[in-house]
mmCIF file of N, CA and C in Angstrom:
data_model
loop_
_atom_site.group_PDB
_atom_site.id
_atom_site.type_symbol
_atom_site.label_atom_id
_atom_site.label_comp_id
_atom_site.label_asym_id
_atom_site.label_seq_id
_atom_site.Cartn_x
_atom_site.Cartn_y
_atom_site.Cartn_z
ATOM 1 N N MET A 1 0.840 -1.181 0.000
ATOM 2 C CA MET A 1 0.000 0.000 0.000
ATOM 3 C C MET A 1 0.883 1.241 0.000
ATOM 4 N N PRO A 2 0.505 2.277 -0.723
ATOM 5 C CA PRO A 2 1.331 3.465 -0.786
ATOM 6 C C PRO A 2 1.464 4.140 0.568
ATOM 7 N N ASP A 3 2.572 4.825 0.747
ATOM 8 C CA ASP A 3 2.822 5.582 1.962
ATOM 9 C C ASP A 3 1.895 6.785 1.979
ATOM 10 N N SER A 4 0.919 6.777 2.881
ATOM 11 C CA SER A 4 -0.080 7.836 2.902
ATOM 12 C C SER A 4 0.456 9.122 3.503
ATOM 13 N N ASP A 5 1.631 9.088 4.140
ATOM 14 C CA ASP A 5 2.200 10.293 4.743
ATOM 15 C C ASP A 5 2.888 11.176 3.702
ATOM 16 N N THR A 6 3.253 10.611 2.570
ATOM 17 C CA THR A 6 3.973 11.350 1.557
ATOM 18 C C THR A 6 2.985 11.896 0.536
ATOM 19 N N ALA A 7 3.085 13.179 0.256
ATOM 20 C CA ALA A 7 2.224 13.785 -0.762
ATOM 21 C C ALA A 7 3.100 14.615 -1.683
ATOM 22 N N LEU A 8 3.275 14.124 -2.893
ATOM 23 C CA LEU A 8 4.089 14.807 -3.886
ATOM 24 C C LEU A 8 3.186 15.315 -5.006
ATOM 25 N N THR A 9 3.469 16.506 -5.480
ATOM 26 C CA THR A 9 2.691 17.056 -6.586
ATOM 27 C C THR A 9 3.133 16.424 -7.894
ATOM 28 N N ILE A 10 2.337 16.617 -8.912
ATOM 29 C CA ILE A 10 2.691 16.078 -10.226
ATOM 30 C C ILE A 10 3.985 16.708 -10.737
ATOM 31 N N GLY A 11 4.208 17.978 -10.421
ATOM 32 C CA GLY A 11 5.445 18.642 -10.815
ATOM 33 C C GLY A 11 6.658 18.047 -10.131
ATOM 34 N N GLN A 12 6.521 17.742 -8.840
ATOM 35 C CA GLN A 12 7.629 17.124 -8.106
ATOM 36 C C GLN A 12 7.946 15.745 -8.664
ATOM 37 N N VAL A 13 6.905 14.985 -8.980
ATOM 38 C CA VAL A 13 7.110 13.646 -9.525
ATOM 39 C C VAL A 13 7.731 13.734 -10.919
ATOM 40 N N ALA A 14 7.296 14.694 -11.713
ATOM 41 C CA ALA A 14 7.883 14.892 -13.044
ATOM 42 C C ALA A 14 9.372 15.188 -12.915
ATOM 43 N N GLU A 15 9.717 16.058 -11.990
ATOM 44 C CA GLU A 15 11.121 16.416 -11.792
ATOM 45 C C GLU A 15 11.940 15.206 -11.340
ATOM 46 N N ARG A 16 11.405 14.419 -10.443
ATOM 47 C CA ARG A 16 12.154 13.286 -9.880
ATOM 48 C C ARG A 16 12.275 12.112 -10.843
ATOM 49 N N THR A 17 11.295 11.933 -11.720
ATOM 50 C CA THR A 17 11.312 10.782 -12.625
ATOM 51 C C THR A 17 11.826 11.119 -14.021
ATOM 52 N N GLY A 18 11.846 12.416 -14.341
ATOM 53 C CA GLY A 18 12.237 12.816 -15.688
ATOM 54 C C GLY A 18 11.104 12.706 -16.691
ATOM 55 N N LEU A 19 9.920 12.347 -16.228
ATOM 56 C CA LEU A 19 8.752 12.265 -17.095
ATOM 57 C C LEU A 19 8.069 13.624 -17.136
ATOM 58 N N SER A 20 7.431 13.924 -18.231
ATOM 59 C CA SER A 20 6.674 15.169 -18.308
ATOM 60 C C SER A 20 5.351 15.015 -17.556
ATOM 61 N N VAL A 21 4.755 16.135 -17.213
ATOM 62 C CA VAL A 21 3.440 16.125 -16.568
ATOM 63 C C VAL A 21 2.437 15.435 -17.491
ATOM 64 N N HIS A 22 2.532 15.717 -18.770
ATOM 65 C CA HIS A 22 1.642 15.081 -19.752
ATOM 66 C C HIS A 22 1.796 13.556 -19.722
ATOM 67 N N THR A 23 3.049 13.081 -19.678
ATOM 68 C CA THR A 23 3.289 11.633 -19.643
ATOM 69 C C THR A 23 2.763 11.014 -18.356
ATOM 70 N N LEU A 24 2.923 11.703 -17.242
ATOM 71 C CA LEU A 24 2.394 11.183 -15.976
ATOM 72 C C LEU A 24 0.877 11.020 -16.050
ATOM 73 N N ARG A 25 0.202 11.991 -16.608
ATOM 74 C CA ARG A 25 -1.263 11.879 -16.771
ATOM 75 C C ARG A 25 -1.611 10.726 -17.700
ATOM 76 N N PHE A 26 -0.846 10.603 -18.790
ATOM 77 C CA PHE A 26 -1.059 9.523 -19.748
ATOM 78 C C PHE A 26 -0.852 8.166 -19.087
ATOM 79 N N TYR A 27 0.238 8.019 -18.321
ATOM 80 C CA TYR A 27 0.502 6.767 -17.634
ATOM 81 C C TYR A 27 -0.625 6.427 -16.668
ATOM 82 N N GLU A 28 -1.157 7.413 -16.000
ATOM 83 C CA GLU A 28 -2.283 7.167 -15.089
ATOM 84 C C GLU A 28 -3.481 6.643 -15.870
ATOM 85 N N ARG A 29 -3.800 7.286 -16.979
ATOM 86 C CA ARG A 29 -4.937 6.833 -17.809
ATOM 87 C C ARG A 29 -4.704 5.436 -18.368
ATOM 88 N N GLU A 30 -3.459 5.122 -18.683
ATOM 89 C CA GLU A 30 -3.124 3.836 -19.306
ATOM 90 C C GLU A 30 -2.950 2.699 -18.305
ATOM 91 N N GLY A 31 -3.101 2.983 -17.008
ATOM 92 C CA GLY A 31 -2.993 1.918 -16.014
ATOM 93 C C GLY A 31 -1.573 1.498 -15.713
ATOM 94 N N ILE A 32 -0.641 2.441 -15.768
ATOM 95 C CA ILE A 32 0.760 2.124 -15.538
ATOM 96 C C ILE A 32 1.141 2.263 -14.056
ATOM 97 N N LEU A 33 0.277 2.829 -13.255
ATOM 98 C CA LEU A 33 0.558 2.962 -11.821
ATOM 99 C C LEU A 33 -0.081 1.811 -11.061
ATOM 100 N N THR A 34 0.584 1.378 -9.991
ATOM 101 C CA THR A 34 0.085 0.216 -9.240
ATOM 102 C C THR A 34 -1.044 0.573 -8.279
ATOM 103 N N HIS A 35 -1.237 1.858 -8.008
ATOM 104 C CA HIS A 35 -2.315 2.304 -7.127
ATOM 105 C C HIS A 35 -2.967 3.539 -7.736
ATOM 106 N N PRO A 36 -4.250 3.727 -7.494
ATOM 107 C CA PRO A 36 -4.890 4.954 -7.984
ATOM 108 C C PRO A 36 -4.221 6.186 -7.369
ATOM 109 N N VAL A 37 -4.085 7.215 -8.168
ATOM 110 C CA VAL A 37 -3.492 8.455 -7.683
ATOM 111 C C VAL A 37 -4.548 9.194 -6.865
ATOM 112 N N ARG A 38 -4.147 9.567 -5.649
ATOM 113 C CA ARG A 38 -5.063 10.324 -4.794
ATOM 114 C C ARG A 38 -5.210 11.743 -5.315
ATOM 115 N N ARG A 39 -6.230 12.415 -4.858
ATOM 116 C CA ARG A 39 -6.457 13.812 -5.216
ATOM 117 C C ARG A 39 -6.657 14.612 -3.945
ATOM 118 N N ASP A 40 -6.233 15.880 -3.993
ATOM 119 C CA ASP A 40 -6.502 16.754 -2.850
ATOM 120 C C ASP A 40 -7.892 17.374 -3.020
ATOM 121 N N GLY A 41 -8.257 18.257 -2.109
ATOM 122 C CA GLY A 41 -9.585 18.884 -2.148
ATOM 123 C C GLY A 41 -9.852 19.644 -3.431
ATOM 124 N N GLY A 42 -8.789 20.138 -4.075
ATOM 125 C CA GLY A 42 -8.932 20.875 -5.323
ATOM 126 C C GLY A 42 -8.834 19.991 -6.553
ATOM 127 N N GLY A 43 -8.733 18.691 -6.357
ATOM 128 C CA GLY A 43 -8.652 17.761 -7.480
ATOM 129 C C GLY A 43 -7.252 17.556 -8.033
ATOM 130 N N ARG A 44 -6.252 18.156 -7.393
ATOM 131 C CA ARG A 44 -4.874 17.993 -7.864
ATOM 132 C C ARG A 44 -4.336 16.633 -7.439
ATOM 133 N N ARG A 45 -3.577 16.040 -8.318
ATOM 134 C CA ARG A 45 -3.009 14.719 -8.063
ATOM 135 C C ARG A 45 -1.989 14.787 -6.929
ATOM 136 N N LEU A 46 -2.014 13.745 -6.096
ATOM 137 C CA LEU A 46 -1.050 13.597 -5.013
ATOM 138 C C LEU A 46 -0.404 12.217 -5.157
ATOM 139 N N TYR A 47 0.897 12.222 -5.323
ATOM 140 C CA TYR A 47 1.645 10.988 -5.501
ATOM 141 C C TYR A 47 2.380 10.626 -4.218
ATOM 142 N N THR A 48 2.832 9.381 -4.164
ATOM 143 C CA THR A 48 3.583 8.888 -3.012
ATOM 144 C C THR A 48 4.992 8.486 -3.444
ATOM 145 N N GLU A 49 5.831 8.227 -2.465
ATOM 146 C CA GLU A 49 7.174 7.714 -2.750
ATOM 147 C C GLU A 49 7.077 6.387 -3.498
ATOM 148 N N HIS A 50 6.090 5.581 -3.136
ATOM 149 C CA HIS A 50 5.872 4.308 -3.841
ATOM 150 C C HIS A 50 5.623 4.573 -5.326
ATOM 151 N N ASP A 51 4.810 5.582 -5.635
ATOM 152 C CA ASP A 51 4.553 5.924 -7.038
ATOM 153 C C ASP A 51 5.844 6.301 -7.751
ATOM 154 N N VAL A 52 6.675 7.104 -7.097
ATOM 155 C CA VAL A 52 7.951 7.521 -7.692
ATOM 156 C C VAL A 52 8.833 6.299 -7.937
ATOM 157 N N ASP A 53 8.914 5.406 -6.967
ATOM 158 C CA ASP A 53 9.719 4.193 -7.118
ATOM 159 C C ASP A 53 9.222 3.353 -8.295
ATOM 160 N N TRP A 54 7.902 3.173 -8.378
ATOM 161 C CA TRP A 54 7.325 2.368 -9.445
ATOM 162 C C TRP A 54 7.555 3.036 -10.800
ATOM 163 N N LEU A 55 7.339 4.340 -10.867
ATOM 164 C CA LEU A 55 7.548 5.054 -12.121
ATOM 165 C C LEU A 55 9.009 4.983 -12.561
ATOM 166 N N THR A 56 9.929 4.970 -11.624
ATOM 167 C CA THR A 56 11.346 4.838 -11.950
ATOM 168 C C THR A 56 11.607 3.493 -12.620
ATOM 169 N N VAL A 57 10.996 2.441 -12.103
ATOM 170 C CA VAL A 57 11.106 1.119 -12.742
ATOM 171 C C VAL A 57 10.546 1.190 -14.158
ATOM 172 N N CYS A 58 9.392 1.817 -14.308
ATOM 173 C CA CYS A 58 8.751 1.918 -15.620
ATOM 174 C C CYS A 58 9.592 2.730 -16.599
ATOM 175 N N VAL A 59 10.225 3.797 -16.121
ATOM 176 C CA VAL A 59 11.097 4.617 -16.964
ATOM 177 C C VAL A 59 12.261 3.767 -17.479
ATOM 178 N N ILE A 60 12.839 2.965 -16.615
ATOM 179 C CA ILE A 60 13.967 2.117 -17.011
ATOM 180 C C ILE A 60 13.508 1.056 -18.015
ATOM 181 N N LEU A 61 12.374 0.436 -17.745
ATOM 182 C CA LEU A 61 11.854 -0.566 -18.680
ATOM 183 C C LEU A 61 11.556 0.065 -20.034
ATOM 184 N N ARG A 62 10.946 1.243 -20.018
ATOM 185 C CA ARG A 62 10.606 1.937 -21.267
ATOM 186 C C ARG A 62 11.876 2.322 -22.017
ATOM 187 N N ALA A 63 12.879 2.825 -21.303
ATOM 188 C CA ALA A 63 14.143 3.215 -21.933
ATOM 189 C C ALA A 63 14.849 2.010 -22.553
ATOM 190 N N SER A 64 14.580 0.828 -22.023
ATOM 191 C CA SER A 64 15.189 -0.387 -22.562
ATOM 192 C C SER A 64 14.408 -0.916 -23.762
ATOM 193 N N GLY A 65 13.338 -0.213 -24.117
ATOM 194 C CA GLY A 65 12.568 -0.606 -25.294
ATOM 195 C C GLY A 65 11.342 -1.441 -25.002
ATOM 196 N N MET A 66 11.002 -1.642 -23.735
ATOM 197 C CA MET A 66 9.812 -2.431 -23.438
ATOM 198 C C MET A 66 8.580 -1.658 -23.918
ATOM 199 N N PRO A 67 7.729 -2.301 -24.709
ATOM 200 C CA PRO A 67 6.524 -1.625 -25.197
ATOM 201 C C PRO A 67 5.562 -1.297 -24.045
ATOM 202 N N LEU A 68 4.820 -0.226 -24.216
ATOM 203 C CA LEU A 68 3.877 0.200 -23.186
ATOM 204 C C LEU A 68 2.870 -0.895 -22.814
ATOM 205 N N PRO A 69 2.329 -1.662 -23.783
ATOM 206 C CA PRO A 69 1.409 -2.735 -23.390
ATOM 207 C C PRO A 69 2.063 -3.780 -22.469
ATOM 208 N N ALA A 70 3.343 -4.049 -22.677
ATOM 209 C CA ALA A 70 4.046 -5.002 -21.808
ATOM 210 C C ALA A 70 4.239 -4.413 -20.415
ATOM 211 N N ILE A 71 4.537 -3.115 -20.346
ATOM 212 C CA ILE A 71 4.660 -2.468 -19.037
ATOM 213 C C ILE A 71 3.313 -2.468 -18.330
ATOM 214 N N ARG A 72 2.248 -2.215 -19.068
ATOM 215 C CA ARG A 72 0.905 -2.248 -18.479
ATOM 216 C C ARG A 72 0.603 -3.639 -17.935
ATOM 217 N N ARG A 73 0.942 -4.668 -18.713
ATOM 218 C CA ARG A 73 0.697 -6.049 -18.263
ATOM 219 C C ARG A 73 1.518 -6.357 -17.019
ATOM 220 N N TYR A 74 2.756 -5.924 -17.002
ATOM 221 C CA TYR A 74 3.600 -6.132 -15.825
ATOM 222 C C TYR A 74 2.989 -5.428 -14.615
ATOM 223 N N THR A 75 2.516 -4.226 -14.814
ATOM 224 C CA THR A 75 1.855 -3.484 -13.733
ATOM 225 C C THR A 75 0.645 -4.255 -13.213
ATOM 226 N N GLU A 76 -0.151 -4.784 -14.121
ATOM 227 C CA GLU A 76 -1.327 -5.570 -13.727
ATOM 228 C C GLU A 76 -0.920 -6.775 -12.890
ATOM 229 N N LEU A 77 0.134 -7.444 -13.313
ATOM 230 C CA LEU A 77 0.592 -8.631 -12.586
ATOM 231 C C LEU A 77 1.088 -8.263 -11.193
ATOM 232 N N VAL A 78 1.879 -7.199 -11.104
ATOM 233 C CA VAL A 78 2.390 -6.767 -9.805
ATOM 234 C C VAL A 78 1.232 -6.341 -8.905
ATOM 235 N N THR A 79 0.293 -5.611 -9.460
ATOM 236 C CA THR A 79 -0.859 -5.140 -8.691
ATOM 237 C C THR A 79 -1.698 -6.313 -8.170
ATOM 238 N N ALA A 80 -1.787 -7.367 -8.952
ATOM 239 C CA ALA A 80 -2.578 -8.532 -8.550
ATOM 240 C C ALA A 80 -1.959 -9.255 -7.358
ATOM 241 N N GLY A 81 -0.675 -9.066 -7.131
ATOM 242 C CA GLY A 81 -0.027 -9.685 -5.977
ATOM 243 C C GLY A 81 0.563 -11.044 -6.296
ATOM 244 N N ALA A 82 0.843 -11.766 -5.244
ATOM 245 C CA ALA A 82 1.501 -13.074 -5.363
ATOM 246 C C ALA A 82 0.643 -14.057 -6.152
ATOM 247 N N GLY A 83 1.341 -15.017 -6.753
ATOM 248 C CA GLY A 83 0.647 -16.081 -7.458
ATOM 249 C C GLY A 83 0.834 -16.024 -8.969
ATOM 250 N N ASN A 84 1.399 -14.924 -9.486
ATOM 251 C CA ASN A 84 1.580 -14.819 -10.930
ATOM 252 C C ASN A 84 3.055 -14.603 -11.299
ATOM 253 N N GLU A 85 3.929 -15.005 -10.402
ATOM 254 C CA GLU A 85 5.358 -14.801 -10.619
ATOM 255 C C GLU A 85 5.856 -15.482 -11.887
ATOM 256 N N ALA A 86 5.279 -16.620 -12.254
ATOM 257 C CA ALA A 86 5.704 -17.325 -13.465
ATOM 258 C C ALA A 86 5.439 -16.462 -14.698
ATOM 259 N N GLU A 87 4.303 -15.783 -14.730
ATOM 260 C CA GLU A 87 4.001 -14.917 -15.873
ATOM 261 C C GLU A 87 4.912 -13.684 -15.875
ATOM 262 N N ARG A 88 5.206 -13.159 -14.694
ATOM 263 C CA ARG A 88 6.132 -12.020 -14.603
ATOM 264 C C ARG A 88 7.506 -12.433 -15.131
ATOM 265 N N LEU A 89 7.944 -13.630 -14.729
ATOM 266 C CA LEU A 89 9.243 -14.138 -15.167
ATOM 267 C C LEU A 89 9.275 -14.297 -16.677
ATOM 268 N N THR A 90 8.231 -14.842 -17.256
ATOM 269 C CA THR A 90 8.155 -15.010 -18.706
ATOM 270 C C THR A 90 8.243 -13.666 -19.402
ATOM 271 N N LEU A 91 7.516 -12.697 -18.912
ATOM 272 C CA LEU A 91 7.524 -11.360 -19.490
ATOM 273 C C LEU A 91 8.924 -10.761 -19.442
ATOM 274 N N MET A 92 9.582 -10.885 -18.303
ATOM 275 C CA MET A 92 10.930 -10.329 -18.154
ATOM 276 C C MET A 92 11.951 -11.094 -18.991
ATOM 277 N N ARG A 93 11.811 -12.409 -19.092
ATOM 278 C CA ARG A 93 12.740 -13.180 -19.923
ATOM 279 C C ARG A 93 12.605 -12.788 -21.391
ATOM 280 N N GLN A 94 11.375 -12.587 -21.847
ATOM 281 C CA GLN A 94 11.157 -12.177 -23.232
ATOM 282 C C GLN A 94 11.792 -10.812 -23.485
ATOM 283 N N HIS A 95 11.624 -9.919 -22.548
ATOM 284 C CA HIS A 95 12.198 -8.590 -22.734
ATOM 285 C C HIS A 95 13.726 -8.653 -22.653
ATOM 286 N N ARG A 96 14.242 -9.458 -21.758
ATOM 287 C CA ARG A 96 15.698 -9.613 -21.663
ATOM 288 C C ARG A 96 16.265 -10.078 -22.997
ATOM 289 N N GLU A 97 15.584 -10.993 -23.654
ATOM 290 C CA GLU A 97 16.029 -11.493 -24.961
ATOM 291 C C GLU A 97 16.058 -10.357 -25.988
ATOM 292 N N ARG A 98 15.017 -9.519 -25.996
ATOM 293 C CA ARG A 98 14.997 -8.370 -26.919
ATOM 294 C C ARG A 98 16.157 -7.417 -26.633
ATOM 295 N N VAL A 99 16.393 -7.138 -25.358
ATOM 296 C CA VAL A 99 17.470 -6.221 -24.985
ATOM 297 C C VAL A 99 18.831 -6.815 -25.351
ATOM 298 N N THR A 100 19.003 -8.097 -25.115
ATOM 299 C CA THR A 100 20.260 -8.768 -25.463
ATOM 300 C C THR A 100 20.515 -8.678 -26.966
ATOM 301 N N ASN A 101 19.475 -8.870 -27.759
ATOM 302 C CA ASN A 101 19.608 -8.757 -29.216
ATOM 303 C C ASN A 101 19.956 -7.326 -29.625
ATOM 304 N N GLN A 102 19.333 -6.347 -28.974
ATOM 305 C CA GLN A 102 19.644 -4.937 -29.266
ATOM 306 C C GLN A 102 21.106 -4.630 -28.944
ATOM 307 N N ILE A 103 21.573 -5.138 -27.824
ATOM 308 C CA ILE A 103 22.969 -4.907 -27.427
ATOM 309 C C ILE A 103 23.910 -5.518 -28.460
ATOM 310 N N ALA A 104 23.598 -6.714 -28.933
ATOM 311 C CA ALA A 104 24.444 -7.370 -29.938
ATOM 312 C C ALA A 104 24.471 -6.548 -31.226
ATOM 313 N N GLN A 105 23.320 -6.040 -31.640
ATOM 314 C CA GLN A 105 23.267 -5.207 -32.844
ATOM 315 C C GLN A 105 24.071 -3.920 -32.655
ATOM 316 N N LEU A 106 23.937 -3.303 -31.506
ATOM 317 C CA LEU A 106 24.681 -2.073 -31.229
ATOM 318 C C LEU A 106 26.188 -2.341 -31.164
ATOM 319 N N THR A 107 26.568 -3.483 -30.631
ATOM 320 C CA THR A 107 27.987 -3.842 -30.569
ATOM 321 C C THR A 107 28.562 -3.993 -31.970
ATOM 322 N N ARG A 108 27.807 -4.642 -32.864
ATOM 323 C CA ARG A 108 28.261 -4.772 -34.259
ATOM 324 C C ARG A 108 28.392 -3.392 -34.901
ATOM 325 N N SER A 109 27.430 -2.529 -34.642
ATOM 326 C CA SER A 109 27.484 -1.167 -35.189
ATOM 327 C C SER A 109 28.690 -0.415 -34.657
ATOM 328 N N LEU A 110 28.936 -0.536 -33.362
ATOM 329 C CA LEU A 110 30.075 0.151 -32.749
ATOM 330 C C LEU A 110 31.392 -0.365 -33.311
ATOM 331 N N ASP A 111 31.465 -1.669 -33.554
ATOM 332 C CA ASP A 111 32.689 -2.234 -34.146
ATOM 333 C C ASP A 111 32.963 -1.592 -35.511
ATOM 334 N N LEU A 112 31.940 -1.456 -36.337
ATOM 335 C CA LEU A 112 32.104 -0.840 -37.648
ATOM 336 C C LEU A 112 32.504 0.624 -37.502
ATOM 337 N N ILE A 113 31.846 1.340 -36.616
ATOM 338 C CA ILE A 113 32.156 2.758 -36.400
ATOM 339 C C ILE A 113 33.600 2.911 -35.922
ATOM 340 N N ASN A 114 34.020 2.087 -34.986
ATOM 341 C CA ASN A 114 35.401 2.147 -34.496
ATOM 342 C C ASN A 114 36.398 1.876 -35.633
ATOM 343 N N TYR A 115 36.072 0.927 -36.487
ATOM 344 C CA TYR A 115 36.927 0.629 -37.634
ATOM 345 C C TYR A 115 37.049 1.854 -38.529
ATOM 346 N N LYS A 116 35.914 2.477 -38.853
ATOM 347 C CA LYS A 116 35.907 3.655 -39.720
ATOM 348 C C LYS A 116 36.664 4.818 -39.082
ATOM 349 N N VAL A 117 36.509 5.020 -37.794
ATOM 350 C CA VAL A 117 37.253 6.068 -37.089
ATOM 351 C C VAL A 117 38.750 5.804 -37.240
ATOM 352 N N GLY A 118 39.150 4.553 -37.054
ATOM 353 C CA GLY A 118 40.567 4.189 -37.199
ATOM 354 C C GLY A 118 41.083 4.463 -38.603
ATOM 355 N N VAL A 119 40.282 4.127 -39.617
ATOM 356 C CA VAL A 119 40.671 4.364 -41.017
ATOM 357 C C VAL A 119 40.915 5.853 -41.240
ATOM 358 N N TYR A 120 39.984 6.688 -40.811
ATOM 359 C CA TYR A 120 40.107 8.124 -41.046
ATOM 360 C C TYR A 120 41.201 8.751 -40.199
ATOM 361 N N GLU A 121 41.410 8.238 -38.999
ATOM 362 C CA GLU A 121 42.514 8.728 -38.174
ATOM 363 C C GLU A 121 43.859 8.393 -38.852
ATOM 364 N N ASP A 122 43.948 7.192 -39.423
ATOM 365 C CA ASP A 122 45.182 6.807 -40.127
ATOM 366 C C ASP A 122 45.406 7.696 -41.343
ATOM 367 N N ILE A 123 44.349 7.967 -42.118
ATOM 368 C CA ILE A 123 44.470 8.814 -43.313
ATOM 369 C C ILE A 123 44.918 10.217 -42.914
ATOM 370 N N LEU A 124 44.294 10.769 -41.891
ATOM 371 C CA LEU A 124 44.608 12.135 -41.485
ATOM 372 C C LEU A 124 45.930 12.239 -40.730
ATOM 373 N N GLY A 125 46.368 11.143 -40.152
ATOM 374 C CA GLY A 125 47.622 11.144 -39.421
ATOM 375 C C GLY A 125 48.831 10.936 -40.310
ATOM 376 N N ALA A 126 48.585 10.496 -41.552
ATOM 377 C CA ALA A 126 49.703 10.194 -42.465
ATOM 378 C C ALA A 126 50.308 11.438 -43.087
#
């Protein structure tokens, strides 16, 4: 359960997570948060440290290329609690495979770039 003593504004959460206010609202609509966002008397969103921690995980997963539907599914599984760890593991293993393939492709690209840099350094150094 979220820490009810902590109340962070959407601006504070945007600053801490690197997400825009627009993205935070979008993530809320898309079911990316594990708990409903509370509101104050004026209807302004109030976030918790738990929300910031969860959003940080989501930012990292998204930066690694995990599609939003997969993050939403992961959120659903985590929110549901114990008993679905096998599905969480499958989801993470599938994503790990995608990330591993991306790293291999980037490594091949970097090897070519390094080769080309060496060629041009040799030409200009001669």
